[in-house]
Coordinates of C-alpha atoms in Angstrom, one line a residue:
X1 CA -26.8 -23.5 -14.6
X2 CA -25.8 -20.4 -15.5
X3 CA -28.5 -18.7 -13.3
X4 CA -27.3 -20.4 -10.7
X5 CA -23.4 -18.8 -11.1
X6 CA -24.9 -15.5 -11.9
X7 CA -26.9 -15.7 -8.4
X8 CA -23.5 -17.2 -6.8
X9 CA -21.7 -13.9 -8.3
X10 CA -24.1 -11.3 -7.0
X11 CA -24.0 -13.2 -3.6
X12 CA -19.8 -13.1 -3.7
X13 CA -20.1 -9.4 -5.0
X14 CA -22.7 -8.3 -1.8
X15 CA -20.6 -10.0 0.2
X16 CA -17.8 -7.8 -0.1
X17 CA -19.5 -5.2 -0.9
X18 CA -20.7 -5.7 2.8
X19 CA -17.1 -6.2 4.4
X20 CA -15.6 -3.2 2.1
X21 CA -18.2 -0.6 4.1
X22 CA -17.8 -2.0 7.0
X23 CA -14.2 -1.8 6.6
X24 CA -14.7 2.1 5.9
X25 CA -17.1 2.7 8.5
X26 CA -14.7 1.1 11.0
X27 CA -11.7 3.4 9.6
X28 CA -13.4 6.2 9.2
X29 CA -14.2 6.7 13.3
X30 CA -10.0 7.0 13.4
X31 CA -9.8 10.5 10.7
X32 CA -10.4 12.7 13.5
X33 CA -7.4 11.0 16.5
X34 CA -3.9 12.4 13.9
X35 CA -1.8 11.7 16.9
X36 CA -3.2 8.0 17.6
X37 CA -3.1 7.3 14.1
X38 CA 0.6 7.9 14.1
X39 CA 1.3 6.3 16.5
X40 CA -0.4 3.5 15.9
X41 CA 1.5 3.5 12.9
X42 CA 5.1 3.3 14.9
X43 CA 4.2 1.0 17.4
X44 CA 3.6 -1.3 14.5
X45 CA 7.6 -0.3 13.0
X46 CA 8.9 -1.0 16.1
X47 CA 7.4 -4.4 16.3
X48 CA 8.0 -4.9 13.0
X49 CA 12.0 -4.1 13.9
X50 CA 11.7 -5.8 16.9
X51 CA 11.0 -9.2 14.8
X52 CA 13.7 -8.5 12.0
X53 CA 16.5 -8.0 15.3
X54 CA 15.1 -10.7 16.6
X55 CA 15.2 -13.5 13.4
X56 CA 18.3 -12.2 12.2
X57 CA 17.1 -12.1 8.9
X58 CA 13.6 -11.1 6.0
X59 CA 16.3 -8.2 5.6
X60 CA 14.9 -8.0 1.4
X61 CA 11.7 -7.8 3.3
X62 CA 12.7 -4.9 5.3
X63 CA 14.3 -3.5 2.1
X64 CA 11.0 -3.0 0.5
X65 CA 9.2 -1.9 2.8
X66 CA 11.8 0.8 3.6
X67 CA 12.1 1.8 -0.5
X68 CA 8.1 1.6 -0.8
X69 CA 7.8 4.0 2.9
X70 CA 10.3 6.3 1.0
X71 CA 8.0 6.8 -2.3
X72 CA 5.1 6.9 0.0
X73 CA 6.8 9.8 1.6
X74 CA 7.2 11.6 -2.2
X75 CA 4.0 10.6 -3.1
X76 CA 2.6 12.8 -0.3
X77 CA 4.9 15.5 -0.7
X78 CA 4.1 15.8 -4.6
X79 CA 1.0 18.4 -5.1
X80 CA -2.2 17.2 -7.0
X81 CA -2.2 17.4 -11.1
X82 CA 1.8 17.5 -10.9
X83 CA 3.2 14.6 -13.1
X84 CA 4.8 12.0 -10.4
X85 CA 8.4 11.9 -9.8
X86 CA 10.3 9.7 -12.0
X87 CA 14.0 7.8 -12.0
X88 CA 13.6 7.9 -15.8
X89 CA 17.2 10.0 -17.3
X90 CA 15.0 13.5 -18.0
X91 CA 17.5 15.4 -18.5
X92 CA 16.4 16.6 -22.5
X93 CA 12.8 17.0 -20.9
X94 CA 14.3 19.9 -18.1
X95 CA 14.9 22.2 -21.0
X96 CA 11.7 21.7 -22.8
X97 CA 9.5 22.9 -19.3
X98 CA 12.0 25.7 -18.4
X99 CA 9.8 28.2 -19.8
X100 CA 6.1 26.5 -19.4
X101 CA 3.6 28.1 -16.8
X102 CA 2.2 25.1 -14.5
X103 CA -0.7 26.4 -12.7
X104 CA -0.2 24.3 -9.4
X105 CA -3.8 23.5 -7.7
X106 CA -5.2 25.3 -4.4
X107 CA -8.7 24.0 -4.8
X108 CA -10.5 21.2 -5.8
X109 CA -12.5 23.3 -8.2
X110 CA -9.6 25.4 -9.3
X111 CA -11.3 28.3 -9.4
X112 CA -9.6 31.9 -9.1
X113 CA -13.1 33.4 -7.0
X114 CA -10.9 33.8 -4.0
X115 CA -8.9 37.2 -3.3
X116 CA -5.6 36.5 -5.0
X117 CA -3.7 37.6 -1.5
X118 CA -5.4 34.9 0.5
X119 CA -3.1 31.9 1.3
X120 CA -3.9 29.1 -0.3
X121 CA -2.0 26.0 0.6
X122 CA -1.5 23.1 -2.3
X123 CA -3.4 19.6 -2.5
X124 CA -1.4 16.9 -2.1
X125 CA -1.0 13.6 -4.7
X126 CA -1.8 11.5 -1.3
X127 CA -4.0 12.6 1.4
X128 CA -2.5 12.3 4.9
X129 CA -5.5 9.8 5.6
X130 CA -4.7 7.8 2.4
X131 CA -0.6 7.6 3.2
X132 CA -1.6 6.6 7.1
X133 CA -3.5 3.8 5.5
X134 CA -0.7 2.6 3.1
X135 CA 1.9 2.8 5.7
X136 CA 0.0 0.7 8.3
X137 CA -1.1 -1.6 5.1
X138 CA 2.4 -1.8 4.1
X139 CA 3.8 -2.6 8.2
X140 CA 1.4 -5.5 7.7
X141 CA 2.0 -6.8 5.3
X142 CA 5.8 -6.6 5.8
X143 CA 5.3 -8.3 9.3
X144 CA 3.2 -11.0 8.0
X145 CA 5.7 -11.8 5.0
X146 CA 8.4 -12.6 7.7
X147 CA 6.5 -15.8 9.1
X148 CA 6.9 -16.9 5.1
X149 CA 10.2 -18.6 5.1
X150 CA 10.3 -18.3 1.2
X151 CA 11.3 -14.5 1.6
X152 CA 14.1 -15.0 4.0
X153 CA 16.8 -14.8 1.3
X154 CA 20.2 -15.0 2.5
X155 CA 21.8 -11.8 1.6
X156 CA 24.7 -9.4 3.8
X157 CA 22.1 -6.9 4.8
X158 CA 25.2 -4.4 4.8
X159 CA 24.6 -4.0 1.0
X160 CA 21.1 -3.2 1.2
X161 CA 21.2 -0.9 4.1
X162 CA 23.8 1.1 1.7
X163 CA 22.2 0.9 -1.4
X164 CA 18.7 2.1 -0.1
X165 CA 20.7 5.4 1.5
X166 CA 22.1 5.4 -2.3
X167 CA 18.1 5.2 -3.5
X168 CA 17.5 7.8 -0.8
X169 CA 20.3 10.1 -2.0
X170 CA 19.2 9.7 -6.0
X171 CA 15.2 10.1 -4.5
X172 CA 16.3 13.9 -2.6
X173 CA 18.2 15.1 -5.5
X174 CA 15.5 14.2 -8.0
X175 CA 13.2 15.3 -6.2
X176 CA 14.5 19.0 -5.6
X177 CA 15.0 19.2 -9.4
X178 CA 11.1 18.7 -9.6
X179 CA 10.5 21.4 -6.9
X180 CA 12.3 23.4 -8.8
X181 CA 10.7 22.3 -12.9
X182 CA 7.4 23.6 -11.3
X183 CA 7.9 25.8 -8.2
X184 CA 7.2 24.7 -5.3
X185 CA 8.5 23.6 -1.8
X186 CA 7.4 21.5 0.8
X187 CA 6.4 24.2 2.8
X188 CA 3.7 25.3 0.5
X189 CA 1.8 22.9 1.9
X190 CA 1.3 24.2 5.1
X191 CA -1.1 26.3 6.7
X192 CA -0.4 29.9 7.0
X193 CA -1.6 30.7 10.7

């Protein structure tokens, strides 16, 4: 008996095993096509908005898809070994980093071998790879929720539509006050040609 589960485990585990690397073999072919990858990515938003005009509705849906887009978009914009960017009240915190050195990191290694006037440009939290995934996972799933009648709540949409550019507002200004904490811009991560 319990042979027999432990044998019915290791089958369940190789079987995904199996479909997980599949899975990556399949995605990995698309690393090297940016530009399809993209826009992959908006034909899937516009069918996605094409549905929500269409049913008149899933507007929570569309809520939290927007709000989890816009901390995907942080996430990638936040450089490695940084501590995220909260909505907690930090405002006793500011004054306690003013005068700390944070060593932002250039290289996986973080070693200072290289001549310090070479350009080094700053790893991000989320690789661009990593946030294509999430924001095609994240289309999907968000498409797929809307033939779920249980998340069409009524609500008036207007409310939503100006509380998340109330979230986005709060998001920016938070987010330039962590810029500034450790020094750095979005620019930083860019190439120097």
């Amino acid at each position: 008996m319990i042979i027999e589960e432990q044998i019915e485990e290791n089958l369940i585990f190789k079987v995904i095993n199996r479909i997980k690397v599949k899975y990556q073999r399949k995605i990995d072919r698309y690393i090297l096509y940016k530009k399809s990858r993209w826009f992959f990515n908006l034909l899937l938003i516009l069918l996605y908005a094409n549905r929500i005009y269409n049913i008149g509705g899933f507007y929570i849906v569309t809520y939290i898809y927007c709000v989890y887009q816009l901390q995907l978009i942080i996430e990638y914009f936040t450089p490695l070994g940084l501590p995220p960017v909260n909505f907690e009240d930090d405002e006793n915190e500011d004054d306690q980093f003013q005068n700390d050195f944070v060593e932002l990191p250039t290289t996986i290694s973080n070693k200072n071998e290289l001549n310090d006037k070479e350009f080094r440009p700053l790893l991000r939290t989320t690789s661009e790879f990593k946030a294509w995934q999430k924001s095609v996972f994240s289309v999907i799933m968000a498409y797929l929720c809307t033939y779920i009648p249980l998340w069409n709540i009524p609500v008036y949409w207007p409310f939503l539509f100006g509380y998340f550019f109330i979230i986005v507002g709060m998001s920016i200004r938070k987010y330039i006050k962590h810029m500034k904490k450790y020094g750095y811009t979005i620019l930083d991560f860019t190439k120097k040609k």
